[in-house]
C-alpha positions as CSV (number, residue, x, y, z in Angstrom):
1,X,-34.6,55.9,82.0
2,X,-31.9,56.9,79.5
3,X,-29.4,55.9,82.2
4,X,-30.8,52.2,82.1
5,X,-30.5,52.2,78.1
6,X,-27.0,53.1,78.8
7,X,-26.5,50.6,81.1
8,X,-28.2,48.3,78.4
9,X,-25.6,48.8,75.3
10,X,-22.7,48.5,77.6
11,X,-23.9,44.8,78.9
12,X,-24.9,44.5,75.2
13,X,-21.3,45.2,73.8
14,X,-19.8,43.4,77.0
15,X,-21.4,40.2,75.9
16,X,-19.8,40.4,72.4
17,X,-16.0,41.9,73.8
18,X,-16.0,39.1,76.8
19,X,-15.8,36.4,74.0
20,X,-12.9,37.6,71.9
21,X,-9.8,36.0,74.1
22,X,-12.0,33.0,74.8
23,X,-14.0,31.7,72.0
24,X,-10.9,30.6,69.7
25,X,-9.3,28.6,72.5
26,X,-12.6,27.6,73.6
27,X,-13.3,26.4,69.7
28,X,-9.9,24.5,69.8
29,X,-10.4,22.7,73.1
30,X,-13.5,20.7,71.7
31,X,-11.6,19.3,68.7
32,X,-12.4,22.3,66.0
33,X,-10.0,22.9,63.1
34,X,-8.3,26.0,62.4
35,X,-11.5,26.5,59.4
36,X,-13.8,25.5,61.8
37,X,-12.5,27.8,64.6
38,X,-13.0,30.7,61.8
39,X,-16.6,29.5,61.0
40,X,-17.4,29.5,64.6
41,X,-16.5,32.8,65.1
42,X,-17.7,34.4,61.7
43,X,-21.1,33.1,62.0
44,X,-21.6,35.4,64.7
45,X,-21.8,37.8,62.7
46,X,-23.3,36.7,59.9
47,X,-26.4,35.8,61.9
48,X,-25.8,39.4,63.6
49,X,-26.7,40.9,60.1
50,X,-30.3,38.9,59.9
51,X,-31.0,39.7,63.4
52,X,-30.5,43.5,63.0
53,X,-32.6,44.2,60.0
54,X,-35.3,41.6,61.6
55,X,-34.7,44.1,64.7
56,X,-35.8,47.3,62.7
57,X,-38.6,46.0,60.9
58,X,-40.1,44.7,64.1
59,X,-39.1,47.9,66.5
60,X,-41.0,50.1,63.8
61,X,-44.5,47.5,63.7
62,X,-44.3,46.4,67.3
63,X,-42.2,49.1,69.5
64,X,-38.9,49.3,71.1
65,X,-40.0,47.3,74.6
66,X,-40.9,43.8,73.1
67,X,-38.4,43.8,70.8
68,X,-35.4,44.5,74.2
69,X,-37.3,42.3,76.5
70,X,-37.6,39.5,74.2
71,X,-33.5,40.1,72.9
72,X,-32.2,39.9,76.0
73,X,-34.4,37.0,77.7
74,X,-33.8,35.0,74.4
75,X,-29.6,35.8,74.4
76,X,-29.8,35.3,78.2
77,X,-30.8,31.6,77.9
78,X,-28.0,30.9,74.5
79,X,-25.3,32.1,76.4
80,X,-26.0,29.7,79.1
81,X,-26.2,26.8,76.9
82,X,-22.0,27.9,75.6
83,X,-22.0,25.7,79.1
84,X,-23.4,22.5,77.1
85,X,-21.3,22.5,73.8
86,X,-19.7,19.3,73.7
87,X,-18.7,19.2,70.0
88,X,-17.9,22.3,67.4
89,X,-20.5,21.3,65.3
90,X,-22.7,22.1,68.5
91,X,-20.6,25.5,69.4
92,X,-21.2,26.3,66.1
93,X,-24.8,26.0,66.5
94,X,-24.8,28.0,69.6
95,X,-23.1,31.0,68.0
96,X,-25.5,30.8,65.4
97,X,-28.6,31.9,67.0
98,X,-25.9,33.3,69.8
99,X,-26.0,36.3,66.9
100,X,-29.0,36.2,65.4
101,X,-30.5,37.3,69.2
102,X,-27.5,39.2,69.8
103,X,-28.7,41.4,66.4
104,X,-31.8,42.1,68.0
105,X,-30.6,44.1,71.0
106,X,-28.3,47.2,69.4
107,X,-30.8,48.5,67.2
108,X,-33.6,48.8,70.0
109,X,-31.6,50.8,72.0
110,X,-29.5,53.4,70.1
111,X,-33.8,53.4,68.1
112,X,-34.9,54.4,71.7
113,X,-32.1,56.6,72.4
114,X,-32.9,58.6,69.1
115,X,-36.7,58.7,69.8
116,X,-36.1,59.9,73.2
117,X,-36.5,63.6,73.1
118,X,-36.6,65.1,69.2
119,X,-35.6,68.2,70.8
120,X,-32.3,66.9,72.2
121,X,-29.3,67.0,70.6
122,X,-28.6,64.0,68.7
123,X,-24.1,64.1,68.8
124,X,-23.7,64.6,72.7
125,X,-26.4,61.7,73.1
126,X,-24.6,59.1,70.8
127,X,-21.3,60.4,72.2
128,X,-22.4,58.8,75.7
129,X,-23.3,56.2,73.7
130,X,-20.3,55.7,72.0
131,X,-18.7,55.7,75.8
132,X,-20.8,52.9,76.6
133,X,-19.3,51.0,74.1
134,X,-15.7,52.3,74.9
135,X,-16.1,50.7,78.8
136,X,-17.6,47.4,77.5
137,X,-14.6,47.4,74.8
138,X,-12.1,47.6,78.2
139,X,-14.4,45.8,80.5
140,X,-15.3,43.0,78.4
141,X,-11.7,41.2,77.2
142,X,-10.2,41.5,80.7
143,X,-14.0,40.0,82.4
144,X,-13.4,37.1,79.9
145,X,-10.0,36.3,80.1
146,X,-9.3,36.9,83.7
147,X,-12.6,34.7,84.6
148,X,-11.8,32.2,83.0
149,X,-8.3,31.4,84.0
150,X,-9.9,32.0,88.0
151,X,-13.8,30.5,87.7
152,X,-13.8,29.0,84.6
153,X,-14.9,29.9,80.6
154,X,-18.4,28.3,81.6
155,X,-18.8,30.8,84.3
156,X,-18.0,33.7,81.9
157,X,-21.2,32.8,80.1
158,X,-23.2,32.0,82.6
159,X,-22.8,35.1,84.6
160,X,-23.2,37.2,81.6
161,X,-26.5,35.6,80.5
162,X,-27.8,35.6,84.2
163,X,-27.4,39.2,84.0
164,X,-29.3,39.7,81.0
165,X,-32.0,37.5,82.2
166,X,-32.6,39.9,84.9
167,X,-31.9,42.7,82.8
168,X,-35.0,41.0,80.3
169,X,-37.4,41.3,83.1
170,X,-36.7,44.9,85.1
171,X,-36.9,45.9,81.1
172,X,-40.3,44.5,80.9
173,X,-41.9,46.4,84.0
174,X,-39.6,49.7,83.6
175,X,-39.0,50.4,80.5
176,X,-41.8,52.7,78.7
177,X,-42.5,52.3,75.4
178,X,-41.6,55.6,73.3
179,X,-44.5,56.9,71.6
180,X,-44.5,56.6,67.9
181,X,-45.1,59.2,65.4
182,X,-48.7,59.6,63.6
183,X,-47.5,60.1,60.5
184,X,-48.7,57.7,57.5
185,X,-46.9,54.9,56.9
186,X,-46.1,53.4,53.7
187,X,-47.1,49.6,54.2
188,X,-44.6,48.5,51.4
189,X,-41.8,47.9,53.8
190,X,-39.5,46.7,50.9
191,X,-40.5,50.2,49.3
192,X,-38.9,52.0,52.1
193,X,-36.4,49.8,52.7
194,X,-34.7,50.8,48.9
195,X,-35.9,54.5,50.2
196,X,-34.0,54.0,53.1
197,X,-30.7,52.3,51.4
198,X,-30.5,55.5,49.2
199,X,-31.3,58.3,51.5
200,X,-27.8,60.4,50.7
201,X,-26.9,61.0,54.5
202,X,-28.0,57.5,55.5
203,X,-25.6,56.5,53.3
204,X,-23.0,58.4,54.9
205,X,-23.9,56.5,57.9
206,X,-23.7,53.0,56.4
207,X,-20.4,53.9,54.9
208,X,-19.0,54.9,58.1
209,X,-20.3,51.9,60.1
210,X,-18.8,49.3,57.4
211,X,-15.4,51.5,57.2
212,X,-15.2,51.8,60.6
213,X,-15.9,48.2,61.7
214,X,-13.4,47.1,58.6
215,X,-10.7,48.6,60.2
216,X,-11.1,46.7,63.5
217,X,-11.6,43.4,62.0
218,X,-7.7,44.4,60.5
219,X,-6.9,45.6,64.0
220,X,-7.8,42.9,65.9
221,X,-6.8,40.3,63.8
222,X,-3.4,42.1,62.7
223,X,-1.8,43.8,66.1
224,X,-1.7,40.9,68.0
225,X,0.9,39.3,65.4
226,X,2.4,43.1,64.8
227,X,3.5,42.9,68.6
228,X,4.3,39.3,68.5
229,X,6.6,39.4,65.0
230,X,8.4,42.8,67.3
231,X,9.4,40.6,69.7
232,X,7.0,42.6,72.7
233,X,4.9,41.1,75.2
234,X,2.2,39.3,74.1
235,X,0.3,41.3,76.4
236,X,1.2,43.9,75.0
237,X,-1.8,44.3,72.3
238,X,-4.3,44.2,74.8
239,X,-2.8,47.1,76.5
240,X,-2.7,48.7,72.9
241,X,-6.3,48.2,72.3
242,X,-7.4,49.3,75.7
243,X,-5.0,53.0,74.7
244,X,-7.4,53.3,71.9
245,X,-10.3,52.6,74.3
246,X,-9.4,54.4,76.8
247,X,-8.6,57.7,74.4
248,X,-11.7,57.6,72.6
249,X,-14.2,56.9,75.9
250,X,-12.2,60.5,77.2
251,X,-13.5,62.3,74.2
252,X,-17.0,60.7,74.2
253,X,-17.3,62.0,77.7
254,X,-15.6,64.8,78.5
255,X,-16.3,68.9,77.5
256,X,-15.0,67.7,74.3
257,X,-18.1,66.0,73.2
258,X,-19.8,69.6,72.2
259,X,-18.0,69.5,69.3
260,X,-20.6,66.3,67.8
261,X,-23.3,69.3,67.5
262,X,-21.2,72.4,66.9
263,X,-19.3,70.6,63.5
264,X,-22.1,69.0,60.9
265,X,-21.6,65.4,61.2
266,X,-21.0,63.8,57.8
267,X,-17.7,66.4,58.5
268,X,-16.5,64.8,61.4
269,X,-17.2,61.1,60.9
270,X,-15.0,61.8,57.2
271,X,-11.8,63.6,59.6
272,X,-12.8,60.3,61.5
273,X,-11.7,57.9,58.7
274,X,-9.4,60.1,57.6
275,X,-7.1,59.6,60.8
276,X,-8.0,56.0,60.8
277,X,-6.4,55.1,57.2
278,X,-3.5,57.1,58.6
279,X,-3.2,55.3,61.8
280,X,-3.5,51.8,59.6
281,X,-0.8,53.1,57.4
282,X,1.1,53.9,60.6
283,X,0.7,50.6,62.1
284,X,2.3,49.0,59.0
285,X,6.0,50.6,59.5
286,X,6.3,51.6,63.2
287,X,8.2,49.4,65.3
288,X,9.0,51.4,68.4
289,X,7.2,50.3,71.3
290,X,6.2,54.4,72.2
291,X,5.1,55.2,69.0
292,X,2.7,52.4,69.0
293,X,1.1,53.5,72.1
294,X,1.0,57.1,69.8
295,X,-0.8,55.8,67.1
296,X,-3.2,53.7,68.8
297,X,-4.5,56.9,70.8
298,X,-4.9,58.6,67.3
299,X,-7.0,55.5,66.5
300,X,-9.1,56.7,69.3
301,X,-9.7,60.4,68.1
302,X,-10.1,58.7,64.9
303,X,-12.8,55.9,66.1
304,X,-14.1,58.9,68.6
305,X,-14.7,61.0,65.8
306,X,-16.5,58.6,63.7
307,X,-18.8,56.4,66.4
308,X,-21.4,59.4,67.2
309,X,-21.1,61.0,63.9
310,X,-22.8,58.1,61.6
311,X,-25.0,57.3,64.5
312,X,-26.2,60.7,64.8
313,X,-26.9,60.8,61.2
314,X,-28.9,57.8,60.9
315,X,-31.3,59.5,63.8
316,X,-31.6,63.0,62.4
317,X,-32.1,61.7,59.3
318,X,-35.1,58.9,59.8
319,X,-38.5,59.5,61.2
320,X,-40.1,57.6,64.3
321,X,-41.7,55.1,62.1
322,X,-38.6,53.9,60.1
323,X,-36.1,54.4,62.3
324,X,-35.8,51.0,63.7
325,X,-35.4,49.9,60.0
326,X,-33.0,52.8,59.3
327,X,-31.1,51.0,62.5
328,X,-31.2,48.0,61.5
329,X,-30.0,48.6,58.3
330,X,-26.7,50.4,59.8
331,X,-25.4,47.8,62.2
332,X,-25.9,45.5,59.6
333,X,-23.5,47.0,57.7
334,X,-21.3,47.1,61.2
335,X,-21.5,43.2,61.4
336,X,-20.8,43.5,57.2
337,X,-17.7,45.5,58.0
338,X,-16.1,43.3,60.8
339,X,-16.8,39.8,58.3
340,X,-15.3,41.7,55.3
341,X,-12.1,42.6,57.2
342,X,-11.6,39.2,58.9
343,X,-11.9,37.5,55.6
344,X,-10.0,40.1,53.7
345,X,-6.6,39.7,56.4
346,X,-7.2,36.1,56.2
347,X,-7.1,36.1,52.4
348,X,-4.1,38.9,51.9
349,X,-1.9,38.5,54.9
350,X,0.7,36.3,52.7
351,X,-0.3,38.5,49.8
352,X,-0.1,42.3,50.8
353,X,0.2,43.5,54.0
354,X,-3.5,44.2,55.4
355,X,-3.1,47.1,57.8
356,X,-2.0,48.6,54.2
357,X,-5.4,47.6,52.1
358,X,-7.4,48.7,55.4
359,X,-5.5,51.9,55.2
360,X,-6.4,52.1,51.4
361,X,-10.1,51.5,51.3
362,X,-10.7,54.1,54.7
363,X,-8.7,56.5,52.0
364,X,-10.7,55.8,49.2
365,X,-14.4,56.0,51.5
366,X,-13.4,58.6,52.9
367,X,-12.4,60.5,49.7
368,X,-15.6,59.7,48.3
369,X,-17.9,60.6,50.9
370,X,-15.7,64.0,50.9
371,X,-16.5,64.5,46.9
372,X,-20.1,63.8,47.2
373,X,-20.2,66.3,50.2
374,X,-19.6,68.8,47.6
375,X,-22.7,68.0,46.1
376,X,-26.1,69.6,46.3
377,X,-28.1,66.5,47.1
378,X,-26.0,65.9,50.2
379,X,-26.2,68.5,52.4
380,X,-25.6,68.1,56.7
381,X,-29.1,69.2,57.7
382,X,-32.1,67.3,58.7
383,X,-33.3,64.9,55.9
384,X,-37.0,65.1,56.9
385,X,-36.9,68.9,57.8
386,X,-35.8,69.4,54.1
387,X,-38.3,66.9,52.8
388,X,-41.3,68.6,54.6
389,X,-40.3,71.9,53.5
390,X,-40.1,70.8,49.7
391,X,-43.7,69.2,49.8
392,X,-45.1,72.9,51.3
């Protein structure tokens, strides 16, 4: 069954990488402005943010199985209605509850993949996880540009939410729904919602999903005109994105994905950022075509280093019945991250160079979260295994 979750987030994350070449043009064929255009596409997000916390609180009061079932039936049927925008103000529209359903979907799974087995090994599991993400991240750009230049965009969406339709009802009848914990609960939700917000290693989690989704707002707002200013191939960037791809899916997968449980997590996620401000800072001053190809493969150690790190913290350091909250939370502060950066490069890039201030604030988080490591409050073991033992 783990095999179909896997399946899930990589459909998941190709229905949000299929739409980056396409909705812009798409957004500028009905008539929108160049504002307009970045409403339509930042709203996704935004409504991504309300759909993942609504996400945890209903996974942890209802289950994982109602919560997938109903995300993907319900994003199934928006993405066929992309087909009847007719006006931007009705795009718009679409891409409004386009995320908010969307939100739902990414905290169920990585919740069920967490919830699993306890016994398991939390890094190797969110490292295949991570490599879902990797093949949507180089399946889903090329299934959305190169279908619509041969079937049309309306295909794109059509075929995409036909699949998750389908995917909505095998989920129903297959999926089981993970047994939660017996545990008493503390019926104050917003209570352990501020718990939850200041857990120290949680933190380190929410840091690393804003940082790390921060950086690739920059990246994919800022390469494409790095390559175009050069004088390269437009195509060029895509090929540079897919290096980074390809790189950090390697790692996720092969032998090398031991090292997620050998090396304590909040370690490797902070090496993560590390290389990730350097390859930023990189990016700003190379201008050979070879080194770029260099650098964007250290992105990929660096994003590979990062992706199962903070996910594995926010499992080993939640219990069954907050977990989906504790999810929720963290990719809400991954949709935070990508509308920060995109409105940060659209606000500096005549200013300051952005690939510089992305490079500076993944320094700074990363110095920070490398201080408080020091500290006795934050150590790299199981949050709940400490708690238990303190209340003996």
């Amino acid at each position: 069954m783990i095999y179909f979750i896997y399946f899930l987030i990589v459909v998941t994350f190709i229905d949000t990488f299929s739409q980056l070449p396409i909705i812009s043009p798409y957004a500028q064929e009905l008539g929108a402005s160049a504002l307009l255009i970045g409403l339509i596409i930042g709203i996704y997000s935004f409504t991504n943010i309300i759909g993942n916390i609504i996400s945890g609180y209903y996974i942890d009061q209802k289950g994982i199985k109602k919560i997938v079932s109903l995300g993907l039936m319900v994003t199934g049927i928006i993405l066929i209605t992309y087909s009847f925008a007719e006006t931007p103000t009705q795009l718009f529209v679409v891409r409004f509850f386009h995320g908010l359903s969307g939100g739902l979907l990414v905290p169920a799974a990585f919740t069920y993949l967490s919830n699993k087995d306890p016994g398991e090994k939390k890094g190797k599991i969110m490292a295949f996880s991570g490599a879902c993400v990797g093949i949507a991240s180089i399946i889903g750009p090329a299934y959305g540009g190169i279908m619509k230049e041969t079937l049309g965009i309306n295909f794109v969406f059509s075929s995409i939410g036909i699949l998750m339709i389908i995917m909505s009802i095998i989920s129903y009848f297959i999926l089981p729904e993970v047994q939660r914990s017996h545990e008493k609960k503390n019926t104050k939700t917003s209570g352990i919602t501020i718990e939850l917000i200041k857990r120290p290693l949680l933190i380190y989690g929410y840091v690393g999903a804003f940082s790390l989704m921060f950086s690739q707002g920059i990246l994919a707002y800022m390469l494409p005109l790095k390559v175009e200013i050069l004088g390269f191939d437009s195509s060029l960037s895509g090929v540079l994105m897919s290096t980074f791809a390809i790189v950090s899916t390697a790692i996720f997968i092969l032998p090398t994905n031991r090292l997620y449980d050998k090396v304590p997590y909040s370690i490797t996620m902070i090496i993560g950022l590390f290389i990730l401000s350097i390859s930023l800072f990189a990016l700003e001053f190379i201008v050979a075509r070879s080194l770029l190809y260099i650098i964007m493969g250290l992105y990929g150690v660096g994003f590979a280093l990062i992706f199962p790190s903070m996910s594995a913290l926010v499992a080993k350091n939640s219990n069954v019945n907050e977990r989906g909250k504790a999810y929720g939370l963290f990719y809400g502060f991954f949709s935070f991250g990508v509308i920060a950066g995109a409105l940060m490069t659209g606000l500096f890039t005549d200013v300051f160079s952005p690939f510089l201030i992305g490079a500076i604030v993944l320094f700074i988080n990363s110095s920070l979260l490398l201080i408080f490591k020091d500290l006795k409050v934050v150590q790299d073991t199981n949050y709940l295994s400490v708690k238990r033992a303190s209340q003996k």
